[in-house]
């Protein structure tokens, strides 16, 4: 997978990109999970190699975020702070010469949206089910009935 990265359209101020890259921290456990899923269980990765991969991931995220932010700002044209959208990220990938990543990112975005929608639907169902909750008296009566059935079943009076 050979790519030539294209620098962001606007030259970032001295130290601006560096601060952004320093703020990005990929958890080691997340990296290890990705490595295990992609390399299999038989491959071991040295600790310093993991640290290097984490640093590279941080740099990539910082670069992509900076480019997406520039696209977002250009679209807003001085109308205040904008919100980076998935479309900005996809366009940033294109501008950085990483168009081969666009389809996998689109697929991941769709899966993430579906997962969020599923969680929200489950939450709504639980909330609706809770609307028909029993009163404390009904719960006590049901509990007493269940205890009586259990005693009858085992032959205890």
PDB file of C-alpha atoms in Angstrom:
ATOM      1  CA  UNK A   1       0.000   0.000   0.000  1.00  0.00           C
ATOM      2  CA  UNK A   2       2.192   2.823  -1.264  1.00  0.00           C
ATOM      3  CA  UNK A   3       0.831   6.347  -1.015  1.00  0.00           C
ATOM      4  CA  UNK A   4       2.303   9.774  -1.505  1.00  0.00           C
ATOM      5  CA  UNK A   5       0.904  12.124   1.098  1.00  0.00           C
ATOM      6  CA  UNK A   6      -0.041  15.573  -0.074  1.00  0.00           C
ATOM      7  CA  UNK A   7       0.486  18.312   2.543  1.00  0.00           C
ATOM      8  CA  UNK A   8      -2.547  20.244   3.801  1.00  0.00           C
ATOM      9  CA  UNK A   9      -3.659  23.176   1.613  1.00  0.00           C
ATOM     10  CA  UNK A  10      -2.929  25.768   4.275  1.00  0.00           C
ATOM     11  CA  UNK A  11       0.453  25.781   5.933  1.00  0.00           C
ATOM     12  CA  UNK A  12      -0.166  25.363   9.629  1.00  0.00           C
ATOM     13  CA  UNK A  13       1.432  27.885  11.966  1.00  0.00           C
ATOM     14  CA  UNK A  14       4.698  26.907  13.627  1.00  0.00           C
ATOM     15  CA  UNK A  15       3.941  24.334  16.303  1.00  0.00           C
ATOM     16  CA  UNK A  16       0.226  24.106  15.448  1.00  0.00           C
ATOM     17  CA  UNK A  17       0.478  20.705  13.764  1.00  0.00           C
ATOM     18  CA  UNK A  18       2.891  19.433  16.400  1.00  0.00           C
ATOM     19  CA  UNK A  19       0.487  20.322  19.202  1.00  0.00           C
ATOM     20  CA  UNK A  20      -2.321  18.576  17.355  1.00  0.00           C
ATOM     21  CA  UNK A  21      -0.230  15.428  16.889  1.00  0.00           C
ATOM     22  CA  UNK A  22       0.813  15.481  20.562  1.00  0.00           C
ATOM     23  CA  UNK A  23      -2.842  15.593  21.630  1.00  0.00           C
ATOM     24  CA  UNK A  24      -3.692  12.410  19.734  1.00  0.00           C
ATOM     25  CA  UNK A  25      -3.072   9.309  21.781  1.00  0.00           C
ATOM     26  CA  UNK A  26      -4.080   5.879  20.495  1.00  0.00           C
ATOM     27  CA  UNK A  27      -4.596   3.471  23.432  1.00  0.00           C
ATOM     28  CA  UNK A  28      -2.085   0.625  23.397  1.00  0.00           C
ATOM     29  CA  UNK A  29      -4.860  -1.931  23.986  1.00  0.00           C
ATOM     30  CA  UNK A  30      -6.677  -0.709  20.864  1.00  0.00           C
ATOM     31  CA  UNK A  31      -3.515  -1.010  18.802  1.00  0.00           C
ATOM     32  CA  UNK A  32      -2.871  -4.504  20.152  1.00  0.00           C
ATOM     33  CA  UNK A  33      -6.416  -5.544  19.205  1.00  0.00           C
ATOM     34  CA  UNK A  34      -5.922  -4.238  15.643  1.00  0.00           C
ATOM     35  CA  UNK A  35      -2.562  -5.990  15.378  1.00  0.00           C
ATOM     36  CA  UNK A  36      -3.998  -9.280  16.643  1.00  0.00           C
ATOM     37  CA  UNK A  37      -6.958  -9.114  14.248  1.00  0.00           C
ATOM     38  CA  UNK A  38      -4.772  -8.292  11.246  1.00  0.00           C
ATOM     39  CA  UNK A  39      -1.605 -10.266  11.940  1.00  0.00           C
ATOM     40  CA  UNK A  40      -2.999 -13.309  13.702  1.00  0.00           C
ATOM     41  CA  UNK A  41      -2.000 -14.742  17.038  1.00  0.00           C
ATOM     42  CA  UNK A  42       1.339 -16.147  15.934  1.00  0.00           C
ATOM     43  CA  UNK A  43       3.007 -12.797  15.278  1.00  0.00           C
ATOM     44  CA  UNK A  44       4.605 -10.882  18.132  1.00  0.00           C
ATOM     45  CA  UNK A  45       5.332  -7.166  17.966  1.00  0.00           C
ATOM     46  CA  UNK A  46       8.077  -5.635  20.104  1.00  0.00           C
ATOM     47  CA  UNK A  47       7.093  -2.927  22.580  1.00  0.00           C
ATOM     48  CA  UNK A  48       9.156  -0.247  20.849  1.00  0.00           C
ATOM     49  CA  UNK A  49       7.526  -1.187  17.529  1.00  0.00           C
ATOM     50  CA  UNK A  50       4.101  -0.724  19.165  1.00  0.00           C
ATOM     51  CA  UNK A  51       5.208   2.670  20.446  1.00  0.00           C
ATOM     52  CA  UNK A  52       6.331   3.624  16.932  1.00  0.00           C
ATOM     53  CA  UNK A  53       2.992   2.478  15.477  1.00  0.00           C
ATOM     54  CA  UNK A  54       1.111   4.505  18.084  1.00  0.00           C
ATOM     55  CA  UNK A  55       3.167   7.573  17.155  1.00  0.00           C
ATOM     56  CA  UNK A  56       2.499   7.040  13.439  1.00  0.00           C
ATOM     57  CA  UNK A  57      -1.227   6.585  14.095  1.00  0.00           C
ATOM     58  CA  UNK A  58      -1.236   9.822  16.075  1.00  0.00           C
ATOM     59  CA  UNK A  59       0.510  11.667  13.251  1.00  0.00           C
ATOM     60  CA  UNK A  60      -1.947  10.248  10.705  1.00  0.00           C
ATOM     61  CA  UNK A  61      -4.972  11.247  12.786  1.00  0.00           C
ATOM     62  CA  UNK A  62      -3.515  14.731  13.323  1.00  0.00           C
ATOM     63  CA  UNK A  63      -2.816  15.197   9.609  1.00  0.00           C
ATOM     64  CA  UNK A  64      -6.239  13.932   8.556  1.00  0.00           C
ATOM     65  CA  UNK A  65      -7.980  16.032  11.208  1.00  0.00           C
ATOM     66  CA  UNK A  66      -6.078  19.155  10.184  1.00  0.00           C
ATOM     67  CA  UNK A  67      -7.010  18.652   6.534  1.00  0.00           C
ATOM     68  CA  UNK A  68     -10.664  17.907   7.346  1.00  0.00           C
ATOM     69  CA  UNK A  69     -10.781  20.982   9.571  1.00  0.00           C
ATOM     70  CA  UNK A  70      -9.405  23.140   6.762  1.00  0.00           C
ATOM     71  CA  UNK A  71     -12.107  21.847   4.434  1.00  0.00           C
ATOM     72  CA  UNK A  72     -14.744  22.513   7.070  1.00  0.00           C
ATOM     73  CA  UNK A  73     -13.484  26.065   7.651  1.00  0.00           C
ATOM     74  CA  UNK A  74     -13.353  26.750   3.908  1.00  0.00           C
ATOM     75  CA  UNK A  75     -16.950  25.580   3.591  1.00  0.00           C
ATOM     76  CA  UNK A  76     -18.120  27.746   6.492  1.00  0.00           C
ATOM     77  CA  UNK A  77     -16.264  30.846   5.128  1.00  0.00           C
ATOM     78  CA  UNK A  78     -16.119  32.812   8.347  1.00  0.00           C
ATOM     79  CA  UNK A  79     -19.575  31.843   9.620  1.00  0.00           C
ATOM     80  CA  UNK A  80     -18.152  30.708  12.974  1.00  0.00           C
ATOM     81  CA  UNK A  81     -16.893  27.364  14.148  1.00  0.00           C
ATOM     82  CA  UNK A  82     -17.954  24.476  11.970  1.00  0.00           C
ATOM     83  CA  UNK A  83     -18.355  20.802  12.653  1.00  0.00           C
ATOM     84  CA  UNK A  84     -16.160  18.310  10.814  1.00  0.00           C
ATOM     85  CA  UNK A  85     -18.465  15.865   9.066  1.00  0.00           C
ATOM     86  CA  UNK A  86     -17.755  12.439   7.567  1.00  0.00           C
ATOM     87  CA  UNK A  87     -17.853  14.163   4.154  1.00  0.00           C
ATOM     88  CA  UNK A  88     -14.973  16.419   5.248  1.00  0.00           C
ATOM     89  CA  UNK A  89     -12.959  13.385   6.335  1.00  0.00           C
ATOM     90  CA  UNK A  90     -13.591  11.611   3.023  1.00  0.00           C
ATOM     91  CA  UNK A  91     -12.623  14.702   1.044  1.00  0.00           C
ATOM     92  CA  UNK A  92      -9.497  15.092   3.200  1.00  0.00           C
ATOM     93  CA  UNK A  93      -8.500  11.494   2.400  1.00  0.00           C
ATOM     94  CA  UNK A  94      -8.896  12.282  -1.292  1.00  0.00           C
ATOM     95  CA  UNK A  95      -6.840  15.470  -1.069  1.00  0.00           C
ATOM     96  CA  UNK A  96      -4.102  13.712   0.896  1.00  0.00           C
ATOM     97  CA  UNK A  97      -3.769  11.094  -1.833  1.00  0.00           C
ATOM     98  CA  UNK A  98      -5.397   8.336   0.194  1.00  0.00           C
ATOM     99  CA  UNK A  99      -8.420   7.687  -2.002  1.00  0.00           C
ATOM    100  CA  UNK A 100      -8.009   3.916  -1.561  1.00  0.00           C
ATOM    101  CA  UNK A 101      -9.160   4.372   2.055  1.00  0.00           C
ATOM    102  CA  UNK A 102     -12.424   6.088   1.140  1.00  0.00           C
ATOM    103  CA  UNK A 103     -14.553   2.966   0.593  1.00  0.00           C
ATOM    104  CA  UNK A 104     -13.399   1.230   3.811  1.00  0.00           C
ATOM    105  CA  UNK A 105     -14.090   4.444   5.744  1.00  0.00           C
ATOM    106  CA  UNK A 106     -17.562   4.715   4.182  1.00  0.00           C
ATOM    107  CA  UNK A 107     -18.294   1.107   5.175  1.00  0.00           C
ATOM    108  CA  UNK A 108     -17.104   1.726   8.730  1.00  0.00           C
ATOM    109  CA  UNK A 109     -19.191   4.907   8.948  1.00  0.00           C
ATOM    110  CA  UNK A 110     -22.304   3.015   7.804  1.00  0.00           C
ATOM    111  CA  UNK A 111     -21.677   0.222  10.323  1.00  0.00           C
ATOM    112  CA  UNK A 112     -21.142   2.747  13.115  1.00  0.00           C
ATOM    113  CA  UNK A 113     -24.346   4.597  12.249  1.00  0.00           C
ATOM    114  CA  UNK A 114     -26.266   1.299  12.222  1.00  0.00           C
ATOM    115  CA  UNK A 115     -24.829   0.338  15.604  1.00  0.00           C
ATOM    116  CA  UNK A 116     -25.787   3.701  17.109  1.00  0.00           C
ATOM    117  CA  UNK A 117     -29.304   3.426  15.663  1.00  0.00           C
ATOM    118  CA  UNK A 118     -29.657  -0.086  17.134  1.00  0.00           C
ATOM    119  CA  UNK A 119     -28.572   1.127  20.581  1.00  0.00           C
ATOM    120  CA  UNK A 120     -31.013   4.044  20.430  1.00  0.00           C
ATOM    121  CA  UNK A 121     -33.850   1.755  19.355  1.00  0.00           C
ATOM    122  CA  UNK A 122     -33.075  -0.617  22.247  1.00  0.00           C
ATOM    123  CA  UNK A 123     -32.991   2.308  24.657  1.00  0.00           C
ATOM    124  CA  UNK A 124     -36.370   3.551  23.370  1.00  0.00           C
ATOM    125  CA  UNK A 125     -37.895   0.074  23.756  1.00  0.00           C
ATOM    126  CA  UNK A 126     -36.641  -0.186  27.334  1.00  0.00           C
ATOM    127  CA  UNK A 127     -38.030   3.242  28.131  1.00  0.00           C
ATOM    128  CA  UNK A 128     -41.421   2.350  26.600  1.00  0.00           C
ATOM    129  CA  UNK A 129     -41.476  -0.940  28.495  1.00  0.00           C
ATOM    130  CA  UNK A 130     -40.744   0.971  31.687  1.00  0.00           C
ATOM    131  CA  UNK A 131     -43.810   3.134  31.110  1.00  0.00           C
ATOM    132  CA  UNK A 132     -46.010   0.182  32.089  1.00  0.00           C
ATOM    133  CA  UNK A 133     -44.170  -0.561  35.358  1.00  0.00           C
ATOM    134  CA  UNK A 134     -45.938  -2.211  38.252  1.00  0.00           C
ATOM    135  CA  UNK A 135     -46.840  -0.352  41.370  1.00  0.00           C
ATOM    136  CA  UNK A 136     -45.082  -1.399  44.562  1.00  0.00           C
ATOM    137  CA  UNK A 137     -48.257  -3.113  45.786  1.00  0.00           C
ATOM    138  CA  UNK A 138     -48.559  -5.119  42.534  1.00  0.00           C
ATOM    139  CA  UNK A 139     -44.922  -6.177  42.777  1.00  0.00           C
ATOM    140  CA  UNK A 140     -45.369  -7.309  46.406  1.00  0.00           C
ATOM    141  CA  UNK A 141     -48.515  -9.272  45.518  1.00  0.00           C
ATOM    142  CA  UNK A 142     -46.744 -10.963  42.561  1.00  0.00           C
ATOM    143  CA  UNK A 143     -43.759 -11.762  44.756  1.00  0.00           C
ATOM    144  CA  UNK A 144     -46.001 -13.347  47.409  1.00  0.00           C
ATOM    145  CA  UNK A 145     -47.752 -15.413  44.726  1.00  0.00           C
ATOM    146  CA  UNK A 146     -44.411 -16.642  43.371  1.00  0.00           C
ATOM    147  CA  UNK A 147     -43.226 -17.544  46.879  1.00  0.00           C
ATOM    148  CA  UNK A 148     -46.488 -19.445  47.491  1.00  0.00           C
ATOM    149  CA  UNK A 149     -46.090 -21.371  44.215  1.00  0.00           C
ATOM    150  CA  UNK A 150     -42.469 -22.209  45.055  1.00  0.00           C
ATOM    151  CA  UNK A 151     -43.441 -23.456  48.549  1.00  0.00           C
ATOM    152  CA  UNK A 152     -46.252 -25.550  47.077  1.00  0.00           C
ATOM    153  CA  UNK A 153     -43.887 -27.014  44.528  1.00  0.00           C
ATOM    154  CA  UNK A 154     -41.390 -28.198  47.159  1.00  0.00           C
ATOM    155  CA  UNK A 155     -44.136 -29.206  49.634  1.00  0.00           C
ATOM    156  CA  UNK A 156     -43.423 -26.626  52.345  1.00  0.00           C
ATOM    157  CA  UNK A 157     -46.334 -24.865  54.082  1.00  0.00           C
TER     158      UNK A 157
END
